[in-house]
Amino acid sequence: MYDFAYHRPKSVADAIGLLKSKPEARAMSGGMTLIPTLKQRLARPSDVVDLGGVKELAGIKVEGNNVVVGGMTRHADVATSADVKAAIPALAYLAGHIGDPQVRNRGTIGGSVANNDPAADYPGAVVALNATVSTNTRKIAADDFFKGLFETALGEGELITGISFPKAEKAAYVKFPNPASRYAMVGVFVAKTAAGVRVAVTGAGATVFRVKAMEEALAKNFSSAAIKDIKIPADGLNSDIHGSAEYRAHLVGVMARRAVDAANK
Amino acid sequence: MTAATGIGARVLRTEDKRFLTGTGRYVDDLPLARATYAYFLRSPHAHAKITSIDISAAAKMPGVVNIFTGKDLVDAKVGGLICGWVVKDKHGQPHKAPAHPVMAVDTVRYVGDTVAMIVANSYDEAKDAAEAIKVDYDVKSATIDLATALDKGATEVHPEAPGNLIYDWEIGVKADVDAAFAKAAHVTKLDLVNNRLIPNAMEPRAAAAEYDKGTGNYTLWSTSQNPHVLRLILSAFVLGIPEHKLRVVAPDVGGGFGSKIFCYADETMVCWAASRVGRPIKWTAERSESFQTDCHGRDHVTHAELALDKDGKFLALKVETIANMGAYLSTFSTAVPTYLYATLLAGQYTTPLIYANVKAALTHTAPVDAYRGAGRPEATFVIESIVSKAAAEMKIDAAELRRMNFIPSTAFPYQTPVALQYDSGNYPPIIDEAMKIADYKGFEARRVEAKSRGKLRGIGFSSYIEACGLAPSQVVGSLGAGVGQWESAQIKFNPTGNVQVMTGAHSHGQGHETTFAQLIHDKLGVPMDQIEIVHGDTATTPFGMGTYGSRSLAVGGSAIVKATEKIIAKGKKVAAHLMEASVADVEFENGTFKVAGTDKSVPLAQVVFAAYVPHNYPHADTEPGMDENAFYDPANFVYPAGTQICELEIDPETGTTEIVAFTAIDDFGNIINPMIVEGQVHGGIVQGVGQALMEGAVYDKGTGQLISGSYMDYTMPRADNFPSFKLGYKTTPCPHNPLGVKGCGEAGAIASPAAVMNAIHNALAPIGVKHVEMPATPLNVWQSIQGAQRQAAE
């Protein structure tokens, strides 16, 4: 990796101050993407601002009908949280199936969501549960947050402080892992909340997307039979040596049905 | 000997203490004072002319000590890398031998070809400087696809090999085989691709070298499977450093699978440059370098035909293969698809006539050479795939068709039509046992039950044979090998009775330090903790051929046994003197010399002490000391054989395959340590299943970029992909080596791809799928199912 200056601020304010004062600085939460990128010399930040020392960003709490997960909360903590398991077991399941134990003990929800890797798991939950992303400056609705490939609504000097997930009446996440990396090649999060039914797909496209046709069918009849004839167009879906766009489109249907079945169990 | 530690005992591996506690010593661990670090600039293009290399800016970068390019090697008259096996084509002409410069001079021929070596005070500084080297490339079209590499108009990789053809080789008499086909009741035809694999040893390749200006001695530490052979090649062909001035050390090495047999550009450069730089040099490959520059394995395109009579008896086999050599001929590349492949095409069967034609082709891809099994997995895949296909076509049970064609146990030694003479074996009890353990009879019921859950269940056989224990020197010499393939051992007792055993074999995961110690314990009665196995250093071990081709026990172990016999013979003379008896009356048992029919005895340790402190000693006819050497050249290959049965379920909605049961019954001859053998079989099966279901090197067919160049895209098998394996043994001891052993290192990988793919085809046949290529990834299986459904709809 190239040389960079390393900072470990203790507060959000200090972190933001550092990020704003150094135009080439990068924030690092768990580092599960940034560190490999640095090692491969694919990024050359002047400064790395490690958020690991910002205690106020980590933690899980229940606020009324919502579970609020701090931006620096590790996947392993979400996976094992009694509060998450009680309120939204599908979210705990998702967190428990990200990467491997090393990744789950380092990687954070804020880092994953801010990075918006097309194959990341969390964006599926954020969109399907209609979560709200809180930053140091504002609150952003899930539908407005994910903009495209590795692209989000976050501005310069803006950090995710927490994500608020409404409790779900029914929810499940089922993914088809890439055989090599085991990232989600297709992951479908299905949720039935007070706001209605949502079906969010990760891995298959440039960024997470909803399948409105399935949502409408499931709103009328929350069963896998209700969506069995809904075909997903392959246009615009990802294609690589592990899965053609057609295959991914097909898998969206299969994973969605399995997710609905799992949510009904 | 005591059952706890001798031959046949499940002794825990002595080397594991250091491996499991992080105290192994690998090349990268070496503390070398004043070390410099090397980084290799690799070609980003599959084929290009180098029009200029400008190192001036890089040379001024901080920490840079020296930069070398191909031109420096030309000026220094460094030789090229060699191919050590001359294969003669069907006209008797030696194979085409294109130049293999250690570093590219004016042309790069694959992505990863070596362009420059940067030596700096730190690795990062070397890497920084590499980015400042300006190389102007004139990019040319590249030949990447093997199937079309020999076509007219394909871009040539080397001018010395017109049409990219290295050789057009054959074995067998084509006219005889054609005549048999003309009379056949049934002919089964099969086109297949044996997918290209990337070895992925856990420890990447590494090298370090030091030059002693005072003595002119070089020391090269390398992740080598055969340090003596590496030294020989570097001395005699490449660098011209006299053998006695070059010490090659292969310390702890983390896996090789064949990829560390060969002499590579980077370790050659590290050694050569050490004297120019005047400080030690260290280099360890990054994982992406390993993907790009380790020799790859397999990579065949094959058409095969099997002729059968009306009852299913095999009449003849015809095989045509194009084998990928990559961009340069690696050390043993030419032998792999010929003498290690086509000579195995008889399998376990009495097929009377076999003809094989192999064309070796160059492509603008990484060199291809031996990889676990080397040729024999490819042969087994051809035979066992076509036999199962014939069984399905003729509606004969797959096991029954095999049994009907097995070489009978009474026919050994059995001369095959493809040169090999099998020494021993008894195949029917192996398949019987495998079917019993796999509950073959109950399969149909399990298939029906799986179907009720929406799963397609299949079962597949693979009955393999391999020739290993490489090899009788005279035989391989007559076939073009540049070396002998004996093995050496030295047993050196210390005066206090403990013993060091030097072997020419090399352990890089095989557990020699335990298995070989068990041999010594069994033969000489020395306690295990008094035995040290020494390997991997040309300065301390006798010249040896190293470890590959499942040879270490069959050949290296036999050399150790021969050396123990010399120790016992000498010990008898000393013991007879000490006991005042005639040598003829002295017997050796359980570590003790005894005079037959008396209660007189003297332990080996006392005899050893007497040999080093020879105050009372038979000086007239016996030298002092207890230190014996032996070299063992095998009389024949050894022929492990077995049957594997794979049972799996396919989810037709996703194309995902789950292996639900896997049975392997092997004949490895006598077994020294069953636990280590099980480990070898487990690892071999996993590698073979990896080939069948997951692994595949993918190059972009236009640019030659390695798409599967990291673990993000190259699928390695993992523990959770497998059930617990069911293993068993049916033993026929090898008749021609002193241990009766046959070798077990490659068997699992040789047999399992066919077992898996036969099970896949068995599972998918009911829904009309005719053929699935390896790797049967979920995408591949799903697309095959879609194709069959489209066909059915038309």
CSV table of N, CA and C in Angstrom, one decimal, chain B residues 110-161:
chain,number,residue,atom,x,y,z
B,110,TYR,N,2.6,-14.0,-22.2
B,110,TYR,CA,1.4,-14.2,-21.4
B,110,TYR,C,1.3,-13.1,-20.4
B,111,VAL,N,0.1,-12.9,-19.9
B,111,VAL,CA,-0.1,-12.0,-18.8
B,111,VAL,C,0.6,-12.5,-17.6
B,112,GLY,N,1.7,-11.9,-17.1
B,112,GLY,CA,2.5,-12.4,-16.0
B,112,GLY,C,3.9,-12.7,-16.4
B,113,ASP,N,4.2,-12.7,-17.7
B,113,ASP,CA,5.5,-12.9,-18.2
B,113,ASP,C,6.4,-11.9,-17.5
B,114,THR,N,7.7,-12.3,-17.2
B,114,THR,CA,8.5,-11.5,-16.3
B,114,THR,C,9.3,-10.5,-17.2
B,115,VAL,N,9.2,-9.2,-16.8
B,115,VAL,CA,9.7,-8.1,-17.6
B,115,VAL,C,10.9,-7.5,-17.0
B,116,ALA,N,10.9,-7.3,-15.7
B,116,ALA,CA,12.0,-6.6,-15.0
B,116,ALA,C,12.0,-7.1,-13.5
B,117,MET,N,13.2,-7.0,-12.9
B,117,MET,CA,13.3,-7.3,-11.5
B,117,MET,C,13.8,-6.1,-10.8
B,118,ILE,N,13.1,-5.7,-9.8
B,118,ILE,CA,13.5,-4.5,-9.0
B,118,ILE,C,14.0,-4.9,-7.7
B,119,VAL,N,15.2,-4.6,-7.3
B,119,VAL,CA,15.7,-4.9,-5.9
B,119,VAL,C,15.8,-3.7,-5.1
B,120,ALA,N,15.2,-3.7,-4.0
B,120,ALA,CA,15.3,-2.4,-3.1
B,120,ALA,C,15.4,-2.8,-1.7
B,121,ASN,N,15.6,-1.8,-0.9
B,121,ASN,CA,15.8,-2.0,0.6
B,121,ASN,C,14.5,-2.5,1.2
B,122,SER,N,13.4,-2.3,0.6
B,122,SER,CA,12.1,-2.8,1.2
B,122,SER,C,11.3,-3.2,0.0
B,123,TYR,N,10.3,-4.1,0.3
B,123,TYR,CA,9.4,-4.6,-0.8
B,123,TYR,C,8.6,-3.4,-1.3
B,124,ASP,N,8.1,-2.6,-0.5
B,124,ASP,CA,7.3,-1.5,-0.9
B,124,ASP,C,8.0,-0.5,-1.8
B,125,GLU,N,9.3,-0.3,-1.5
B,125,GLU,CA,10.1,0.6,-2.3
B,125,GLU,C,10.4,-0.1,-3.7
B,126,ALA,N,10.5,-1.4,-3.7
B,126,ALA,CA,10.7,-2.1,-5.0
B,126,ALA,C,9.4,-1.9,-5.8
B,127,LYS,N,8.3,-2.0,-5.2
B,127,LYS,CA,7.0,-1.9,-5.9
B,127,LYS,C,6.8,-0.5,-6.4
B,128,ASP,N,7.1,0.5,-5.5
B,128,ASP,CA,7.0,1.9,-5.9
B,128,ASP,C,7.8,2.1,-7.2
B,129,ALA,N,9.1,1.6,-7.2
B,129,ALA,CA,9.9,1.8,-8.3
B,129,ALA,C,9.4,1.1,-9.6
B,130,ALA,N,8.8,0.0,-9.4
B,130,ALA,CA,8.2,-0.8,-10.6
B,130,ALA,C,7.2,0.1,-11.3
B,131,GLU,N,6.5,0.9,-10.5
B,131,GLU,CA,5.5,1.7,-11.1
B,131,GLU,C,6.1,2.9,-12.0
B,132,ALA,N,7.4,3.1,-11.7
B,132,ALA,CA,8.1,4.2,-12.4
B,132,ALA,C,8.8,3.7,-13.7
B,133,ILE,N,8.8,2.4,-13.9
B,133,ILE,CA,9.5,1.8,-15.1
B,133,ILE,C,8.5,2.0,-16.2
B,134,LYS,N,9.1,2.6,-17.3
B,134,LYS,CA,8.2,2.8,-18.5
B,134,LYS,C,8.5,1.8,-19.5
B,135,VAL,N,7.5,0.9,-19.8
B,135,VAL,CA,7.7,-0.1,-20.8
B,135,VAL,C,6.7,0.2,-22.0
B,136,ASP,N,7.3,0.3,-23.2
B,136,ASP,CA,6.4,0.6,-24.3
B,136,ASP,C,6.2,-0.8,-25.0
B,137,TYR,N,4.9,-1.1,-25.0
B,137,TYR,CA,4.5,-2.4,-25.6
B,137,TYR,C,3.8,-2.1,-27.0
B,138,ASP,N,4.1,-2.9,-28.0
B,138,ASP,CA,3.4,-3.0,-29.2
B,138,ASP,C,2.5,-4.2,-29.1
B,139,VAL,N,1.2,-4.0,-28.7
B,139,VAL,CA,0.4,-5.1,-28.4
B,139,VAL,C,0.0,-5.9,-29.7
B,140,LYS,N,0.1,-7.2,-29.7
B,140,LYS,CA,-0.2,-8.0,-30.8
B,140,LYS,C,-1.5,-8.9,-30.5
B,141,SER,N,-2.0,-9.5,-31.5
B,141,SER,CA,-3.1,-10.4,-31.3
B,141,SER,C,-2.6,-11.7,-30.6
B,142,ALA,N,-3.4,-12.3,-29.8
B,142,ALA,CA,-3.0,-13.4,-29.0
B,142,ALA,C,-3.8,-14.7,-29.2
B,143,THR,N,-3.1,-15.8,-29.1
B,143,THR,CA,-3.8,-17.1,-29.2
B,143,THR,C,-4.1,-17.6,-27.8
B,144,ILE,N,-5.4,-17.6,-27.4
B,144,ILE,CA,-5.8,-17.9,-26.0
B,144,ILE,C,-6.6,-19.2,-26.0
B,145,ASP,N,-7.5,-19.4,-26.9
B,145,ASP,CA,-8.4,-20.6,-26.9
B,145,ASP,C,-7.6,-21.8,-27.4
B,146,LEU,N,-7.6,-22.8,-26.6
B,146,LEU,CA,-6.9,-24.1,-26.9
B,146,LEU,C,-7.5,-24.7,-28.2
B,147,ALA,N,-8.8,-24.8,-28.2
B,147,ALA,CA,-9.4,-25.6,-29.3
B,147,ALA,C,-9.1,-25.0,-30.7
B,148,THR,N,-8.7,-23.8,-30.8
B,148,THR,CA,-8.4,-23.2,-32.1
B,148,THR,C,-6.9,-22.8,-32.2
B,149,ALA,N,-6.1,-23.2,-31.2
B,149,ALA,CA,-4.7,-22.8,-31.2
B,149,ALA,C,-3.9,-23.4,-32.3
B,150,LEU,N,-4.3,-24.5,-32.8
B,150,LEU,CA,-3.6,-25.2,-33.9
B,150,LEU,C,-4.2,-24.9,-35.3
B,151,ASP,N,-5.2,-24.1,-35.3
B,151,ASP,CA,-5.9,-23.8,-36.6
B,151,ASP,C,-5.0,-22.9,-37.4
B,152,LYS,N,-5.2,-23.0,-38.7
B,152,LYS,CA,-4.4,-22.2,-39.6
B,152,LYS,C,-4.7,-20.8,-39.4
B,153,GLY,N,-3.7,-19.9,-39.3
B,153,GLY,CA,-4.0,-18.5,-39.1
B,153,GLY,C,-3.9,-18.1,-37.7
B,154,ALA,N,-3.9,-19.0,-36.8
B,154,ALA,CA,-3.7,-18.6,-35.4
B,154,ALA,C,-2.4,-17.9,-35.1
B,155,THR,N,-2.4,-16.9,-34.4
B,155,THR,CA,-1.2,-16.2,-34.1
B,155,THR,C,-0.2,-17.1,-33.5
B,156,GLU,N,1.1,-17.1,-34.0
B,156,GLU,CA,2.1,-18.0,-33.5
B,156,GLU,C,2.7,-17.4,-32.2
B,157,VAL,N,2.9,-18.3,-31.2
B,157,VAL,CA,3.5,-17.9,-29.9
B,157,VAL,C,5.0,-17.8,-30.1
B,158,HIS,N,5.6,-18.8,-30.8
B,158,HIS,CA,7.0,-18.8,-31.0
B,158,HIS,C,7.4,-19.1,-32.4
B,159,PRO,N,8.3,-18.5,-33.0
B,159,PRO,CA,8.7,-18.8,-34.4
B,159,PRO,C,9.3,-20.3,-34.5
B,160,GLU,N,9.8,-20.8,-33.4
B,160,GLU,CA,10.4,-22.1,-33.5
B,160,GLU,C,9.3,-23.2,-33.5
B,161,ALA,N,8.1,-22.9,-33.3
B,161,ALA,CA,7.0,-23.9,-33.3
B,161,ALA,C,5.9,-23.4,-34.3
